[in-house]
mmCIF file of C-alpha atoms in Angstrom:
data_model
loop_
_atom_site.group_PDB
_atom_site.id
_atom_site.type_symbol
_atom_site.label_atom_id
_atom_site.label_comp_id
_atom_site.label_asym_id
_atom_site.label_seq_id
_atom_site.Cartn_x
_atom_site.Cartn_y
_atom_site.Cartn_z
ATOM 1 C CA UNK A 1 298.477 -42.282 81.560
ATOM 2 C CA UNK A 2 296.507 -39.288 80.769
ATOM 3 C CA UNK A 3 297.217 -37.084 77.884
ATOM 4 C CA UNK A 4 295.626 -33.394 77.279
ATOM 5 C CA UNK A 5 295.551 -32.413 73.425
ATOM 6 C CA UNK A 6 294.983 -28.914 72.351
ATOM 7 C CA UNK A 7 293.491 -27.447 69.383
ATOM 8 C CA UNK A 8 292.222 -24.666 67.478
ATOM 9 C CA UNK A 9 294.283 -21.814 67.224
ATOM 10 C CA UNK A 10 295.729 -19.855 64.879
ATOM 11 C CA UNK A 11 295.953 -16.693 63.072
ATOM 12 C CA UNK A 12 293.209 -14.036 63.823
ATOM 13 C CA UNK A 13 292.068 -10.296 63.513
ATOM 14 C CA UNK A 14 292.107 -8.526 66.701
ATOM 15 C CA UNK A 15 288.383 -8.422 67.036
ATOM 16 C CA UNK A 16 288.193 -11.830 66.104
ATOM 17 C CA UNK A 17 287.345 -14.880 67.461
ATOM 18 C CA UNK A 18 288.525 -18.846 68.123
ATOM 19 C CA UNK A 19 287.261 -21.782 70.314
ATOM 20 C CA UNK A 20 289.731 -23.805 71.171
ATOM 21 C CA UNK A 21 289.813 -27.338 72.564
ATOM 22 C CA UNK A 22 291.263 -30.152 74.923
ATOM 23 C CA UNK A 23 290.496 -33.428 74.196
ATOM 24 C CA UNK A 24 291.699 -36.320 76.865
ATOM 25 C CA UNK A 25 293.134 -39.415 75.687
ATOM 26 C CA UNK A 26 294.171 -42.627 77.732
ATOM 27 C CA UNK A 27 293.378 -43.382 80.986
ATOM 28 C CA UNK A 28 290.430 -42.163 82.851
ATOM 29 C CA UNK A 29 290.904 -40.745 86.611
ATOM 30 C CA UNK A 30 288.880 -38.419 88.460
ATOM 31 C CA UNK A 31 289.678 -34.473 87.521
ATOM 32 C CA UNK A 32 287.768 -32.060 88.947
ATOM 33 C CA UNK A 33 289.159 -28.405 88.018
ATOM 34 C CA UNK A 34 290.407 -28.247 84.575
ATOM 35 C CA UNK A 35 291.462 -25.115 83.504
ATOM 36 C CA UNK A 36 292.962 -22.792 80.140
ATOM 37 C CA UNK A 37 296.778 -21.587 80.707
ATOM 38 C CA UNK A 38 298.502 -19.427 78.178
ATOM 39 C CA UNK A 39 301.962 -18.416 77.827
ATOM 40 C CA UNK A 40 303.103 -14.965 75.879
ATOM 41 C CA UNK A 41 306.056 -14.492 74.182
ATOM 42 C CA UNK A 42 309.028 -13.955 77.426
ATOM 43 C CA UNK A 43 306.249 -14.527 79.589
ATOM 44 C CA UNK A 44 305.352 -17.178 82.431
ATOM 45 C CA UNK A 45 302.189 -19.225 81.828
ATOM 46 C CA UNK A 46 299.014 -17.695 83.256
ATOM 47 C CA UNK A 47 295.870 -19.105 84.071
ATOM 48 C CA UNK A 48 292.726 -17.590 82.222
ATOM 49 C CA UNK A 49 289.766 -19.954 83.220
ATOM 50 C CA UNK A 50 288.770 -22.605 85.280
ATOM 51 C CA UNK A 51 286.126 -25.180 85.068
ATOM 52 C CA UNK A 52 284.274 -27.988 86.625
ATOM 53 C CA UNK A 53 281.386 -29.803 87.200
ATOM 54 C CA UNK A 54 281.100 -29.319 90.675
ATOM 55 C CA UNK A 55 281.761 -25.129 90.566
ATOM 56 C CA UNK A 56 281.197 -22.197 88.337
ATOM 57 C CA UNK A 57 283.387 -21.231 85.715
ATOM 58 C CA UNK A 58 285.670 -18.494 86.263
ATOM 59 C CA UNK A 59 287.923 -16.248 84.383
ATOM 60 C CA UNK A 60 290.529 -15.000 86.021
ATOM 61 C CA UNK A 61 292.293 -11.960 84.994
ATOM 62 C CA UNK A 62 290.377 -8.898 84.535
ATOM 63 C CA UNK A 63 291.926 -8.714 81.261
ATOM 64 C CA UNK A 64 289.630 -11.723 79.652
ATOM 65 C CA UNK A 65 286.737 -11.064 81.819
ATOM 66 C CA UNK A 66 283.979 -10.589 79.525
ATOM 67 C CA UNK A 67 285.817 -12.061 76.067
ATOM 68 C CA UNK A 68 286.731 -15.482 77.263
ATOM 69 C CA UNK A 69 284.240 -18.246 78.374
ATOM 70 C CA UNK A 70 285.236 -21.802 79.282
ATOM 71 C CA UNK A 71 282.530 -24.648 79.114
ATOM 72 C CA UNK A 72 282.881 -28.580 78.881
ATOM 73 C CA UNK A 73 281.911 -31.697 77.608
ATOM 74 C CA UNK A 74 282.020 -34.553 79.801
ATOM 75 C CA UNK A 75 280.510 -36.945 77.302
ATOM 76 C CA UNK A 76 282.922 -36.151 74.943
ATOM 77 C CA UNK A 77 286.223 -35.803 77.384
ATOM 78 C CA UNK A 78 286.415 -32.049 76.051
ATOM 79 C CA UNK A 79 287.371 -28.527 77.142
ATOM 80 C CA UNK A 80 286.553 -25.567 75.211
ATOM 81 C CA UNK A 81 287.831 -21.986 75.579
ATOM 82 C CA UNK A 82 285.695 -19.686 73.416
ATOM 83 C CA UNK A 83 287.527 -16.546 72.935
ATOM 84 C CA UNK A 84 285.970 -13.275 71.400
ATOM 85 C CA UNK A 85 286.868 -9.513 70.594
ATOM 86 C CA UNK A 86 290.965 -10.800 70.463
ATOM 87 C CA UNK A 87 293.430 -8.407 70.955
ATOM 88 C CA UNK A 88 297.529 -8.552 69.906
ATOM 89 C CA UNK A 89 297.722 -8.954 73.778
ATOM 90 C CA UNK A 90 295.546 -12.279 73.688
ATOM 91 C CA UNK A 91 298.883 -13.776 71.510
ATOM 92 C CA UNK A 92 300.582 -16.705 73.324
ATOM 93 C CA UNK A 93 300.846 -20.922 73.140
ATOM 94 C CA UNK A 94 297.402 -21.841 75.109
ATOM 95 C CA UNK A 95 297.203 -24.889 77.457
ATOM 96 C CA UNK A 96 294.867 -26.898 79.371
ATOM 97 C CA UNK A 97 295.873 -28.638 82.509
ATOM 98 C CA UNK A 98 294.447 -29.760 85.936
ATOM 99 C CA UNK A 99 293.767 -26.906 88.437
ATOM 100 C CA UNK A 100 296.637 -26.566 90.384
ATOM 101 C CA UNK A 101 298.520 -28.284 87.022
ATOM 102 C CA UNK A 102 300.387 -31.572 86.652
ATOM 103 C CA UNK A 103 303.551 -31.228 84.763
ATOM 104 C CA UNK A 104 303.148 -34.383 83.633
ATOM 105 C CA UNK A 105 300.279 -33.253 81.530
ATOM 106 C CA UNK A 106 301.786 -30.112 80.235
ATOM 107 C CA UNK A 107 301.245 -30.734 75.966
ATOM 108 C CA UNK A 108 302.147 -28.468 73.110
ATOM 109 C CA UNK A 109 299.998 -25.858 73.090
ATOM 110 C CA UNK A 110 297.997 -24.510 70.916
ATOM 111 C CA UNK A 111 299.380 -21.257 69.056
ATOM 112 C CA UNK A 112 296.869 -18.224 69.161
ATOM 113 C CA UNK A 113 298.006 -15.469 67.190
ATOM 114 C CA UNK A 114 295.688 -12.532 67.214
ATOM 115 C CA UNK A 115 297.885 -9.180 64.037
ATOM 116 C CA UNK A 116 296.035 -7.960 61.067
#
């Protein structure tokens, strides 16, 4: 009975940048590997980052390498994705989910919009 809110996003500059977050609600039950998905417009989701307490954070694709950095908060049950230098590319609905993901935690999305 664990739900995964995002928030944060919006409309930004390309060059700009966001931090978005995931804040857990509910239930409490051991999560390792969290990670930051995003989906583009007629797209499949994508994973971007990875994190845990136990491992490094990652980025994944080559194309955030550098821009993107994922951190957390265990004390606060939160997952941030700062994301800098944005590019029109960088637009899509951006998710957080367990590492492979759980559909049953699959939320809203947050929208990240990145047009002058």
């Amino acid at each position: 009975q664990v739900q995964l809110v995002e928030s944060g996003g919006g409309l930004v500059q390309p060059g700009g940048s966001l931090r978005l977050s995931c804040a857990k609600f509910g239930n409490e039950f051991s999560i390792y590997t969290l990670g930051w998905y995003r989906q583009a417009p007629g797209k499949e989701r994508e994973l971007v980052a990875t994190w845990s307490t136990g491992a490094p954070a990652l980025t994944l694709p080559n194309s955030v390498k550098g821009r993107f950095r994922i951190s957390g908060d265990d004390a606060k049950d939160t997952l941030y994705l700062q994301m800098n230098s944005l590019k029109p590319e960088d637009t899509a609905v951006y998710y957080c989910n367990r590492v492979p993901p759980l559909s049953q935690l699959w939320g809203q999305g947050t929208l990240v919009t990145v047009s002058d």
